[in-house]
Amino acid sequence: MHWIALQWLPDADTPDVPALPTPESLGWWALQYTPHVAWQDEALMLEVSACERLWGGRLQLMRQLVASNPAPDVRMLGAQGATSLIALARLRLFERDENRPQDIPAGLPLDTLSAAREHLDLLARLGCRTWGDVAALPRGGLTRRFGTGLREALDAAWGLRPESHAWLTLPDVFEQKLELPALAETAPELMWSANRLLSALQIWLRARQRGARALELQWTLDLKRFNGVNLPPHQQVTVRTAEPTQDMAHLRRLLSEKLALTTLAAPASWLRLRTLETDPWAGASTSFLPEDNRKGDRLHEMVERLSVRLGAQQVVVPAAQADHRPERKQAWRPALQKENAPAKARKDEKAAASQPDAIYPPWLLPEPLLLEMDGERPCYRGPLSRLIGPQRVEAGWWGDKEDGGQPAMRDYYVAESPEAGLVWIFRERPSARFSSGEVRWYLQGFYA
């Protein structure tokens, strides 16, 4: 077996200590290198004997760990050993800037063994200064005087007994809670601690190969009553994106916009971030052509920020839908509203709705325009001359007012106006039982 021990220590000369990701997220980050990851005392332990060859050897693996440090502003210490206790002891020596002994593990200082720390004074009076000194004591007397924990730790350090660890696993849903360093009285004050949770979220998304679609940031109120009014135990804001994302800078901006519009009912003491919706992440694709790799925000990111700032119902996008009635081929929905239909059904519906038609004009009016009549000829900037048609449409008999009003029974024509050029018109069929009996002509679109 071969173990790597990692520890993150901020520099003493740094006045502002950067916020470390949570211990759980540091473990999730390490899972990309080996499935055997566990916390042991103050260090993150990685057992890499079965996978070190995949990374090009131990030296190359250590370089990979340093290069992908999840807290680049904090110094990461690393040490290796044949067992987890040896790796942890060497890490403690490295932290104290002490050289490693020639004989490992027998020459390691006794204070680097966790199981011996509570017995250091007594062991020192017995003349024991290193692991080897304690291991040389009679087994029976050592166990009776100091318990079984010290003897078992020494056996594990020499590889005489198997090690047992609680391996870390990646949860299916991200949810982490964090205690605030001080009571937050305004919503923007929550962002400092939320940044730490967002860093953990980014590690989880990358490990799960998923993109965030909806997040909920919840905070616990420190008061139950305020000005004689009962308060709820929590407040929360929800952030939604139009597309899955792993961009924490974009999510941070959305949260900031949302929190700027929020008023805290009382000071907050705890913060919790969890994912509501995630989608598989396909990764980012770029082009070899320099003009395709433009800098700046993408369109959907701008739409998401406007939706948060102005309101979800104020920013809408067109959605294609399959229907024989031209005015029903397109609907408008909030940009952040997720389509409920399955992906295959949405794809088929959009393909059917966008199917080109030989006589459909490129510009349709939002609502058909009722035309004036000159005898039996419809007029739009002069009498219209019918060129192509009729194209008969009968659809919508199953619908009610929410689905477009009464059924559409129409005859469509391509006509020519003396001033407007080619136009697309239709007449209601007077023989239809849903018609009033009066022949009415409507203008539906333009060709020029």
CSV table of C-alpha atoms in Angstrom, one decimal:
chain,number,residue,atom,x,y,z
A,1,MET,CA,0.0,0.0,0.0
A,2,HIS,CA,1.0,3.6,-0.5
A,3,TRP,CA,-0.5,6.6,1.2
A,4,ILE,CA,-0.5,10.4,0.5
A,5,ALA,CA,-1.3,12.8,3.3
A,6,LEU,CA,-2.5,16.3,2.5
A,7,GLN,CA,-3.0,19.4,4.6
A,8,TRP,CA,-3.9,23.0,3.9
A,9,LEU,CA,-2.2,25.7,6.0
A,10,PRO,CA,-2.6,29.4,5.4
A,11,ASP,CA,0.6,31.5,5.5
A,12,ALA,CA,1.2,33.3,8.8
A,13,ASP,CA,2.2,36.5,7.0
A,14,THR,CA,-1.2,36.7,5.1
A,15,PRO,CA,-3.4,39.3,6.9
A,16,ASP,CA,-6.7,38.1,5.3
A,17,VAL,CA,-6.9,34.3,5.6
A,18,PRO,CA,-8.8,33.0,2.5
A,19,ALA,CA,-11.8,30.8,3.1
A,20,LEU,CA,-11.0,27.1,2.5
A,21,PRO,CA,-13.5,24.8,0.9
A,22,THR,CA,-15.4,22.6,3.3
A,23,PRO,CA,-13.7,19.4,4.4
A,24,GLU,CA,-16.3,17.4,2.5
A,25,SER,CA,-15.6,19.2,-0.7
A,26,LEU,CA,-11.9,18.7,-0.3
A,27,GLY,CA,-12.6,15.0,0.0
A,28,TRP,CA,-14.7,15.1,-3.2
A,29,TRP,CA,-11.9,16.8,-5.0
A,30,ALA,CA,-9.5,14.0,-4.0
A,31,LEU,CA,-11.9,11.3,-5.3
A,32,GLN,CA,-10.9,12.1,-8.9
A,33,TYR,CA,-7.5,10.6,-8.2
A,34,THR,CA,-8.4,7.5,-6.1
A,35,PRO,CA,-11.6,6.0,-4.7
A,36,HIS,CA,-9.9,5.4,-1.4
A,37,VAL,CA,-10.1,8.8,0.4
A,38,ALA,CA,-10.6,9.4,4.1
A,39,TRP,CA,-10.0,12.1,6.8
A,40,GLN,CA,-7.6,11.1,9.5
A,41,ASP,CA,-7.1,13.7,12.3
A,42,GLU,CA,-6.1,16.9,10.5
A,43,ALA,CA,-5.0,15.4,7.2
A,44,LEU,CA,-6.7,14.1,4.1
A,45,MET,CA,-5.5,10.7,3.3
A,46,LEU,CA,-5.3,9.1,-0.2
A,47,GLU,CA,-4.5,5.4,-0.7
A,48,VAL,CA,-3.0,5.3,-4.3
A,49,SER,CA,-1.3,2.0,-4.6
A,50,ALA,CA,-3.9,0.7,-7.1
A,51,CYS,CA,-4.0,3.8,-9.3
A,52,GLU,CA,-0.7,5.6,-9.1
A,53,ARG,CA,0.5,4.0,-12.4
A,54,LEU,CA,-2.5,5.6,-14.2
A,55,TRP,CA,-1.1,9.0,-13.3
A,56,GLY,CA,2.4,8.3,-14.4
A,57,GLY,CA,4.0,7.3,-11.1
A,58,ARG,CA,4.1,8.8,-7.6
A,59,LEU,CA,6.1,11.9,-8.5
A,60,GLN,CA,3.8,12.8,-11.4
A,61,LEU,CA,0.7,12.2,-9.2
A,62,MET,CA,2.1,14.6,-6.5
A,63,ARG,CA,2.6,17.2,-9.2
A,64,GLN,CA,-1.0,16.7,-10.4
A,65,LEU,CA,-2.3,17.2,-6.9
A,66,VAL,CA,-0.3,20.4,-6.4
A,67,ALA,CA,-1.3,21.8,-9.8
A,68,SER,CA,-5.1,21.2,-9.2
A,69,ASN,CA,-5.1,22.5,-5.6
A,70,PRO,CA,-8.8,23.4,-4.9
A,71,ALA,CA,-7.6,26.3,-2.6
A,72,PRO,CA,-4.8,28.0,-4.7
A,73,ASP,CA,-4.5,30.8,-2.2
A,74,VAL,CA,-3.6,28.4,0.6
A,75,ARG,CA,-0.4,26.4,0.9
A,76,MET,CA,-0.9,22.6,0.5
A,77,LEU,CA,1.5,20.3,2.3
A,78,GLY,CA,1.9,16.7,1.2
A,79,ALA,CA,3.8,13.6,2.4
A,80,GLN,CA,3.9,10.0,1.5
A,81,GLY,CA,4.3,6.7,3.3
A,82,ALA,CA,3.8,3.0,3.2
A,83,THR,CA,1.0,3.2,5.8
A,84,SER,CA,-1.4,6.0,6.7
A,85,LEU,CA,0.3,6.6,10.1
A,86,ILE,CA,3.7,6.9,8.5
A,87,ALA,CA,2.4,9.4,5.9
A,88,LEU,CA,0.7,11.4,8.6
A,89,ALA,CA,3.8,11.4,10.8
A,90,ARG,CA,6.0,12.6,7.9
A,91,LEU,CA,3.4,15.3,7.1
A,92,ARG,CA,3.7,16.6,10.7
A,93,LEU,CA,7.5,16.6,10.5
A,94,PHE,CA,7.2,18.6,7.2
A,95,GLU,CA,4.9,21.1,8.9
A,96,ARG,CA,7.5,21.6,11.6
A,97,ASP,CA,10.3,21.9,9.1
A,98,GLU,CA,12.1,18.8,10.6
A,99,ASN,CA,14.1,16.3,8.6
A,100,ARG,CA,12.8,12.8,8.4
A,101,PRO,CA,14.9,10.2,10.3
A,102,GLN,CA,17.0,7.5,8.6
A,103,ASP,CA,15.0,4.6,10.0
A,104,ILE,CA,11.3,4.8,9.2
A,105,PRO,CA,9.1,4.1,11.0
A,106,ALA,CA,11.2,3.2,14.0
A,107,GLY,CA,13.0,6.5,14.1
A,108,LEU,CA,9.9,8.7,13.9
A,109,PRO,CA,9.4,11.0,16.9
A,110,LEU,CA,6.8,9.8,19.3
A,111,ASP,CA,4.7,12.9,19.3
A,112,THR,CA,3.9,12.3,15.6
A,113,LEU,CA,1.8,9.2,16.5
A,114,SER,CA,-1.7,10.2,17.5
A,115,ALA,CA,-2.3,7.2,19.7
A,116,ALA,CA,0.7,8.1,21.9
A,117,ARG,CA,0.0,11.8,22.4
A,118,GLU,CA,-1.9,11.3,25.6
A,119,HIS,CA,0.9,9.2,27.1
A,120,LEU,CA,3.9,11.3,26.1
A,121,ASP,CA,5.0,12.3,29.6
A,122,LEU,CA,4.9,8.7,31.0
A,123,LEU,CA,6.6,7.3,27.9
A,124,ALA,CA,9.3,9.9,28.2
A,125,ARG,CA,10.0,8.9,31.8
A,126,LEU,CA,10.3,5.3,30.5
A,127,GLY,CA,13.0,6.6,28.1
A,128,CYS,CA,10.9,6.2,24.9
A,129,ARG,CA,11.4,8.9,22.4
A,130,THR,CA,10.6,7.2,19.1
A,131,TRP,CA,8.2,4.7,17.7
A,132,GLY,CA,10.8,2.0,17.8
A,133,ASP,CA,11.4,2.6,21.5
A,134,VAL,CA,7.7,1.9,22.3
A,135,ALA,CA,7.5,-1.0,19.9
A,136,ALA,CA,10.4,-2.7,21.7
A,137,LEU,CA,8.5,-2.7,25.0
A,138,PRO,CA,6.8,-6.0,26.0
A,139,ARG,CA,3.5,-6.4,24.3
A,140,GLY,CA,1.6,-7.6,27.4
A,141,GLY,CA,2.8,-4.9,29.7
A,142,LEU,CA,2.3,-2.2,27.1
A,143,THR,CA,-1.3,-3.3,26.5
A,144,ARG,CA,-2.1,-3.5,30.2
A,145,ARG,CA,-0.5,-0.1,31.0
A,146,PHE,CA,-1.6,2.0,28.0
A,147,GLY,CA,-4.6,0.0,26.5
A,148,THR,CA,-4.9,-1.7,23.2
A,149,GLY,CA,-5.0,1.4,21.1
A,150,LEU,CA,-1.3,2.2,21.2
A,151,ARG,CA,-0.2,-1.4,20.4
A,152,GLU,CA,-2.7,-1.7,17.6
A,153,ALA,CA,-1.5,1.6,16.1
A,154,LEU,CA,2.1,0.4,16.2
A,155,ASP,CA,1.1,-2.9,14.5
A,156,ALA,CA,-0.7,-0.9,11.8
A,157,ALA,CA,2.3,1.3,11.3
A,158,TRP,CA,4.6,-1.7,10.7
A,159,GLY,CA,2.0,-3.3,8.4
A,160,LEU,CA,1.3,-6.2,10.9
A,161,ARG,CA,-2.5,-5.6,11.0
A,162,PRO,CA,-4.9,-4.2,8.3
A,163,GLU,CA,-6.0,-0.6,8.5
A,164,SER,CA,-9.7,0.3,8.7
A,165,HIS,CA,-11.0,3.7,7.4
A,166,ALA,CA,-14.4,5.2,6.7
A,167,TRP,CA,-14.0,6.0,3.0
A,168,LEU,CA,-15.6,9.1,1.6
A,169,THR,CA,-18.3,8.8,-1.0
A,170,LEU,CA,-19.9,11.4,-3.3
A,171,PRO,CA,-23.5,12.2,-2.5
A,172,ASP,CA,-26.2,12.1,-5.2
A,173,VAL,CA,-27.5,15.6,-4.3
A,174,PHE,CA,-25.4,18.6,-3.1
A,175,GLU,CA,-26.5,20.0,0.2
A,176,GLN,CA,-24.1,21.7,2.7
A,177,LYS,CA,-24.7,23.8,5.8
A,178,LEU,CA,-22.3,26.4,7.2
A,179,GLU,CA,-22.3,28.4,10.4
A,180,LEU,CA,-21.7,32.1,9.8
A,181,PRO,CA,-18.7,33.7,11.5
A,182,ALA,CA,-20.9,36.5,12.7
A,183,LEU,CA,-24.6,37.3,12.5
A,184,ALA,CA,-25.5,38.7,9.1
A,185,GLU,CA,-28.0,41.6,9.2
A,186,THR,CA,-28.3,42.2,5.5
A,187,ALA,CA,-28.7,39.8,2.6
A,188,PRO,CA,-25.5,40.9,0.8
A,189,GLU,CA,-23.5,40.0,3.9
A,190,LEU,CA,-24.3,36.4,3.3
A,191,MET,CA,-22.3,36.3,0.1
A,192,TRP,CA,-18.9,36.0,1.8
A,193,SER,CA,-19.9,32.7,3.4
A,194,ALA,CA,-21.9,31.7,0.3
A,195,ASN,CA,-18.7,31.9,-1.8
A,196,ARG,CA,-17.3,29.0,0.3
A,197,LEU,CA,-20.4,26.9,-0.4
A,198,LEU,CA,-20.2,27.7,-4.1
A,199,SER,CA,-16.6,26.5,-4.2
A,200,ALA,CA,-17.8,23.2,-2.7
A,201,LEU,CA,-20.6,23.1,-5.2
A,202,GLN,CA,-18.2,23.5,-8.1
A,203,ILE,CA,-16.1,20.6,-6.9
A,204,TRP,CA,-19.2,18.4,-6.5
A,205,LEU,CA,-20.5,19.3,-10.0
A,206,ARG,CA,-17.2,18.5,-11.6
A,207,ALA,CA,-17.0,15.2,-9.8
A,208,ARG,CA,-20.5,14.3,-10.7
A,209,GLN,CA,-20.1,15.7,-14.3
A,210,ARG,CA,-23.3,17.7,-14.0
A,211,GLY,CA,-24.4,21.3,-14.4
A,212,ALA,CA,-26.5,23.3,-12.1
A,213,ARG,CA,-30.0,24.3,-13.2
A,214,ALA,CA,-31.6,25.5,-9.9
A,215,LEU,CA,-30.1,26.3,-6.5
A,216,GLU,CA,-31.6,27.3,-3.2
A,217,LEU,CA,-29.7,29.4,-0.7
A,218,GLN,CA,-31.4,29.2,2.7
A,219,TRP,CA,-30.4,31.0,5.9
A,220,THR,CA,-31.6,30.4,9.5
A,221,LEU,CA,-33.0,33.4,11.4
A,222,ASP,CA,-31.5,34.0,14.8
A,223,LEU,CA,-34.8,35.4,16.3
A,224,LYS,CA,-38.2,33.7,16.6
A,225,ARG,CA,-40.1,37.0,17.1
A,226,PHE,CA,-39.4,40.5,16.0
A,227,ASN,CA,-41.5,43.6,16.9
A,228,GLY,CA,-44.2,41.3,18.2
A,229,VAL,CA,-44.4,39.3,14.9
A,230,ASN,CA,-43.7,35.6,14.7
A,231,LEU,CA,-40.9,34.8,12.3
A,232,PRO,CA,-40.4,31.7,10.2
A,233,PRO,CA,-37.3,29.6,11.1
A,234,HIS,CA,-35.8,30.1,7.6
A,235,GLN,CA,-35.6,32.4,4.6
A,236,GLN,CA,-34.4,31.4,1.2
A,237,VAL,CA,-33.8,32.6,-2.4
A,238,THR,CA,-33.9,30.4,-5.5
A,239,VAL,CA,-31.7,30.9,-8.5
A,240,ARG,CA,-32.5,29.3,-11.8
A,241,THR,CA,-30.5,29.1,-15.1
A,242,ALA,CA,-31.7,28.6,-18.6
A,243,GLU,CA,-28.9,26.1,-19.3
A,244,PRO,CA,-26.8,23.8,-17.1
A,245,THR,CA,-23.7,25.6,-15.9
A,246,GLN,CA,-20.5,24.9,-13.8
A,247,ASP,CA,-19.5,28.6,-14.0
A,248,MET,CA,-19.3,29.8,-10.4
A,249,ALA,CA,-18.7,33.4,-11.4
A,250,HIS,CA,-22.0,33.4,-13.2
A,251,LEU,CA,-23.8,31.8,-10.3
A,252,ARG,CA,-22.2,34.2,-7.9
A,253,ARG,CA,-23.5,37.2,-9.9
A,254,LEU,CA,-27.0,35.7,-10.0
A,255,LEU,CA,-27.0,35.1,-6.2
A,256,SER,CA,-25.7,38.7,-5.7
A,257,GLU,CA,-28.5,40.1,-7.8
A,258,LYS,CA,-31.1,38.0,-6.0
A,259,LEU,CA,-29.8,38.9,-2.5
A,260,ALA,CA,-29.6,42.6,-3.4
A,261,LEU,CA,-33.4,42.5,-3.8
A,262,THR,CA,-34.0,40.5,-0.5
A,263,THR,CA,-34.6,41.9,3.0
A,264,LEU,CA,-33.7,39.8,6.0
A,265,ALA,CA,-36.5,39.5,8.5
A,266,ALA,CA,-33.9,39.0,11.3
A,267,PRO,CA,-30.2,38.4,11.6
A,268,ALA,CA,-29.0,35.1,10.2
A,269,SER,CA,-26.7,32.6,11.9
A,270,TRP,CA,-26.5,29.6,9.5
A,271,LEU,CA,-26.4,29.2,5.7
A,272,ARG,CA,-27.3,26.2,3.6
A,273,LEU,CA,-26.9,25.7,-0.1
A,274,ARG,CA,-28.5,22.8,-2.0
A,275,THR,CA,-29.2,21.9,-5.6
A,276,LEU,CA,-32.8,21.7,-6.8
A,277,GLU,CA,-32.1,20.7,-10.4
A,278,THR,CA,-29.0,19.4,-12.2
A,279,ASP,CA,-28.5,18.1,-15.7
A,280,PRO,CA,-25.7,16.0,-17.3
A,281,TRP,CA,-22.8,18.2,-18.2
A,282,ALA,CA,-21.4,17.8,-21.7
A,283,GLY,CA,-18.5,20.1,-21.2
A,284,ALA,CA,-17.5,23.3,-23.0
A,285,SER,CA,-16.7,23.2,-26.8
A,286,THR,CA,-14.7,25.8,-28.5
A,287,SER,CA,-13.8,26.4,-32.2
A,288,PHE,CA,-10.5,26.5,-33.9
A,289,LEU,CA,-11.6,29.7,-35.7
A,290,PRO,CA,-10.6,32.8,-33.6
A,291,GLU,CA,-13.7,34.7,-34.6
A,292,ASP,CA,-16.0,32.1,-33.0
A,293,ASN,CA,-14.3,32.3,-29.6
A,294,ARG,CA,-15.6,35.7,-28.6
A,295,LYS,CA,-14.9,37.1,-25.2
A,296,GLY,CA,-17.7,38.3,-22.9
A,297,ASP,CA,-20.8,36.8,-21.5
A,298,ARG,CA,-22.9,34.4,-23.5
A,299,LEU,CA,-26.5,35.3,-24.4
A,300,HIS,CA,-28.2,32.9,-22.0
A,301,GLU,CA,-26.1,34.3,-19.1
A,302,MET,CA,-27.3,37.9,-19.8
A,303,VAL,CA,-30.9,36.6,-20.0
A,304,GLU,CA,-30.6,34.9,-16.7
A,305,ARG,CA,-29.2,38.0,-15.0
A,306,LEU,CA,-32.0,40.1,-16.5
A,307,SER,CA,-34.6,37.6,-15.3
A,308,VAL,CA,-33.2,37.8,-11.8
A,309,ARG,CA,-33.1,41.6,-11.8
A,310,LEU,CA,-36.4,42.4,-13.5
A,311,GLY,CA,-38.5,39.3,-12.6
A,312,ALA,CA,-38.9,35.9,-14.2
A,313,GLN,CA,-42.1,36.9,-16.0
A,314,GLN,CA,-40.6,40.0,-17.6
A,315,VAL,CA,-38.0,38.1,-19.7
A,316,VAL,CA,-39.6,35.7,-22.2
A,317,VAL,CA,-38.3,33.6,-25.0
A,318,PRO,CA,-40.1,32.0,-28.0
A,319,ALA,CA,-41.0,28.3,-27.9
A,320,ALA,CA,-41.9,26.4,-31.0
A,321,GLN,CA,-44.9,24.2,-30.8
A,322,ALA,CA,-46.5,21.9,-33.4
A,323,ASP,CA,-49.9,23.2,-34.6
A,324,HIS,CA,-51.6,23.6,-38.0
A,325,ARG,CA,-52.7,27.1,-37.2
A,326,PRO,CA,-49.9,29.6,-38.1
A,327,GLU,CA,-50.6,31.9,-35.2
A,328,ARG,CA,-50.2,29.0,-32.8
A,329,LYS,CA,-46.9,27.7,-34.0
A,330,GLN,CA,-45.0,29.9,-31.5
A,331,ALA,CA,-45.6,30.6,-27.9
A,332,TRP,CA,-43.8,32.7,-25.3
A,333,ARG,CA,-42.6,31.4,-21.9
A,334,PRO,CA,-40.4,32.8,-19.2
A,335,ALA,CA,-36.7,32.3,-20.1
A,336,LEU,CA,-35.9,30.4,-16.9
A,337,GLN,CA,-38.9,28.1,-17.0
A,338,LYS,CA,-37.8,24.6,-17.7
A,339,GLU,CA,-39.7,22.7,-20.4
A,340,ASN,CA,-41.6,19.8,-18.9
A,341,ALA,CA,-41.7,17.6,-22.0
A,342,PRO,CA,-39.1,14.9,-22.5
A,343,ALA,CA,-36.1,15.8,-24.5
A,344,LYS,CA,-37.0,13.6,-27.5
A,345,ALA,CA,-40.6,15.0,-27.5
A,346,ARG,CA,-39.3,18.6,-27.5
A,347,LYS,CA,-36.9,17.8,-30.3
A,348,ASP,CA,-39.7,16.2,-32.4
A,349,GLU,CA,-42.1,19.1,-31.7
A,350,LYS,CA,-39.5,21.7,-32.6
A,351,ALA,CA,-38.7,19.8,-35.8
A,352,ALA,CA,-42.4,19.6,-36.8
A,353,ALA,CA,-43.0,23.3,-35.9
A,354,SER,CA,-40.0,24.5,-37.9
A,355,GLN,CA,-40.7,22.4,-41.0
A,356,PRO,CA,-40.6,24.7,-44.0
A,357,ASP,CA,-43.8,25.2,-46.1
A,358,ALA,CA,-43.7,26.3,-49.7
A,359,ILE,CA,-46.2,29.1,-49.3
A,360,TYR,CA,-45.5,30.3,-45.7
A,361,PRO,CA,-44.3,33.9,-45.7
A,362,PRO,CA,-41.3,34.9,-43.7
A,363,TRP,CA,-43.2,37.5,-41.7
A,364,LEU,CA,-46.4,36.6,-39.8
A,365,LEU,CA,-48.5,39.1,-38.0
A,366,PRO,CA,-49.1,38.6,-34.3
A,367,GLU,CA,-52.8,38.6,-34.9
A,368,PRO,CA,-54.6,38.3,-38.3
A,369,LEU,CA,-55.8,41.7,-39.6
A,370,LEU,CA,-59.5,41.9,-40.8
A,371,LEU,CA,-59.6,43.3,-44.3
A,372,GLU,CA,-62.1,45.6,-45.9
A,373,MET,CA,-64.1,44.4,-48.9
A,374,ASP,CA,-64.7,45.9,-52.3
A,375,GLY,CA,-67.6,43.9,-53.3
A,376,GLU,CA,-66.3,40.3,-53.1
A,377,ARG,CA,-62.7,41.3,-53.3
A,378,PRO,CA,-60.6,41.9,-50.2
A,379,CYS,CA,-58.5,45.0,-50.1
A,380,TYR,CA,-55.2,45.9,-48.5
A,381,ARG,CA,-53.8,49.2,-49.9
A,382,GLY,CA,-55.8,48.4,-53.0
A,383,PRO,CA,-57.8,45.4,-54.3
A,384,LEU,CA,-56.0,42.1,-53.9
A,385,SER,CA,-55.4,39.7,-56.7
A,386,ARG,CA,-55.3,36.1,-55.7
A,387,LEU,CA,-52.4,34.2,-57.3
A,388,ILE,CA,-52.0,30.8,-55.5
A,389,GLY,CA,-54.5,28.9,-53.5
A,390,PRO,CA,-56.6,27.8,-51.8
A,391,GLN,CA,-54.7,25.9,-49.1
A,392,ARG,CA,-57.3,24.5,-46.7
A,393,VAL,CA,-56.6,24.4,-43.0
A,394,GLU,CA,-59.0,22.7,-40.5
A,395,ALA,CA,-57.5,22.5,-37.0
A,396,GLY,CA,-58.2,23.2,-33.4
A,397,TRP,CA,-61.7,21.7,-33.1
A,398,TRP,CA,-60.5,20.0,-29.8
A,399,GLY,CA,-59.5,23.3,-28.3
A,400,ASP,CA,-61.2,25.9,-26.1
A,401,LYS,CA,-60.4,29.6,-25.5
A,402,GLU,CA,-57.1,28.7,-23.8
A,403,ASP,CA,-56.0,26.8,-26.9
A,404,GLY,CA,-56.8,29.5,-29.4
A,405,GLY,CA,-60.5,30.1,-29.3
A,406,GLN,CA,-62.9,28.6,-31.8
A,407,PRO,CA,-61.6,26.1,-34.4
A,408,ALA,CA,-59.8,27.4,-37.4
A,409,MET,CA,-61.4,26.5,-40.8
A,410,ARG,CA,-59.8,28.6,-43.4
A,411,ASP,CA,-58.7,28.8,-47.0
A,412,TYR,CA,-55.3,30.4,-47.5
A,413,TYR,CA,-54.2,32.3,-50.6
A,414,VAL,CA,-51.1,34.1,-51.9
A,415,ALA,CA,-52.3,37.5,-53.2
A,416,GLU,CA,-50.8,40.6,-54.6
A,417,SER,CA,-51.4,44.1,-53.4
A,418,PRO,CA,-50.8,47.1,-55.7
A,419,GLU,CA,-48.7,48.8,-53.0
A,420,ALA,CA,-47.7,46.1,-50.4
A,421,GLY,CA,-46.6,43.4,-52.9
A,422,LEU,CA,-47.2,39.8,-52.1
A,423,VAL,CA,-49.2,39.0,-49.0
A,424,TRP,CA,-50.7,35.9,-47.4
A,425,ILE,CA,-54.4,36.1,-46.7
A,426,PHE,CA,-57.2,33.7,-45.8
A,427,ARG,CA,-61.0,33.6,-45.6
A,428,GLU,CA,-63.1,31.9,-43.1
A,429,ARG,CA,-65.2,29.1,-44.8
A,430,PRO,CA,-68.8,30.1,-44.7
A,431,SER,CA,-69.9,26.4,-44.8
A,432,ALA,CA,-68.3,25.7,-41.5
A,433,ARG,CA,-70.8,25.2,-38.7
A,434,PHE,CA,-68.6,27.3,-36.5
A,435,SER,CA,-68.8,30.3,-38.8
A,436,SER,CA,-71.3,33.1,-38.5
A,437,GLY,CA,-72.1,32.8,-42.2
A,438,GLU,CA,-70.5,36.1,-43.2
A,439,VAL,CA,-67.4,35.8,-45.5
A,440,ARG,CA,-64.5,37.6,-43.8
A,441,TRP,CA,-61.0,37.9,-45.2
A,442,TYR,CA,-57.9,38.4,-43.0
A,443,LEU,CA,-54.3,39.3,-43.7
A,444,GLN,CA,-51.8,36.8,-42.0
A,445,GLY,CA,-48.3,37.7,-43.3
A,446,PHE,CA,-46.0,39.4,-45.8
A,447,TYR,CA,-43.6,38.1,-48.4
A,448,ALA,CA,-41.5,41.3,-48.8
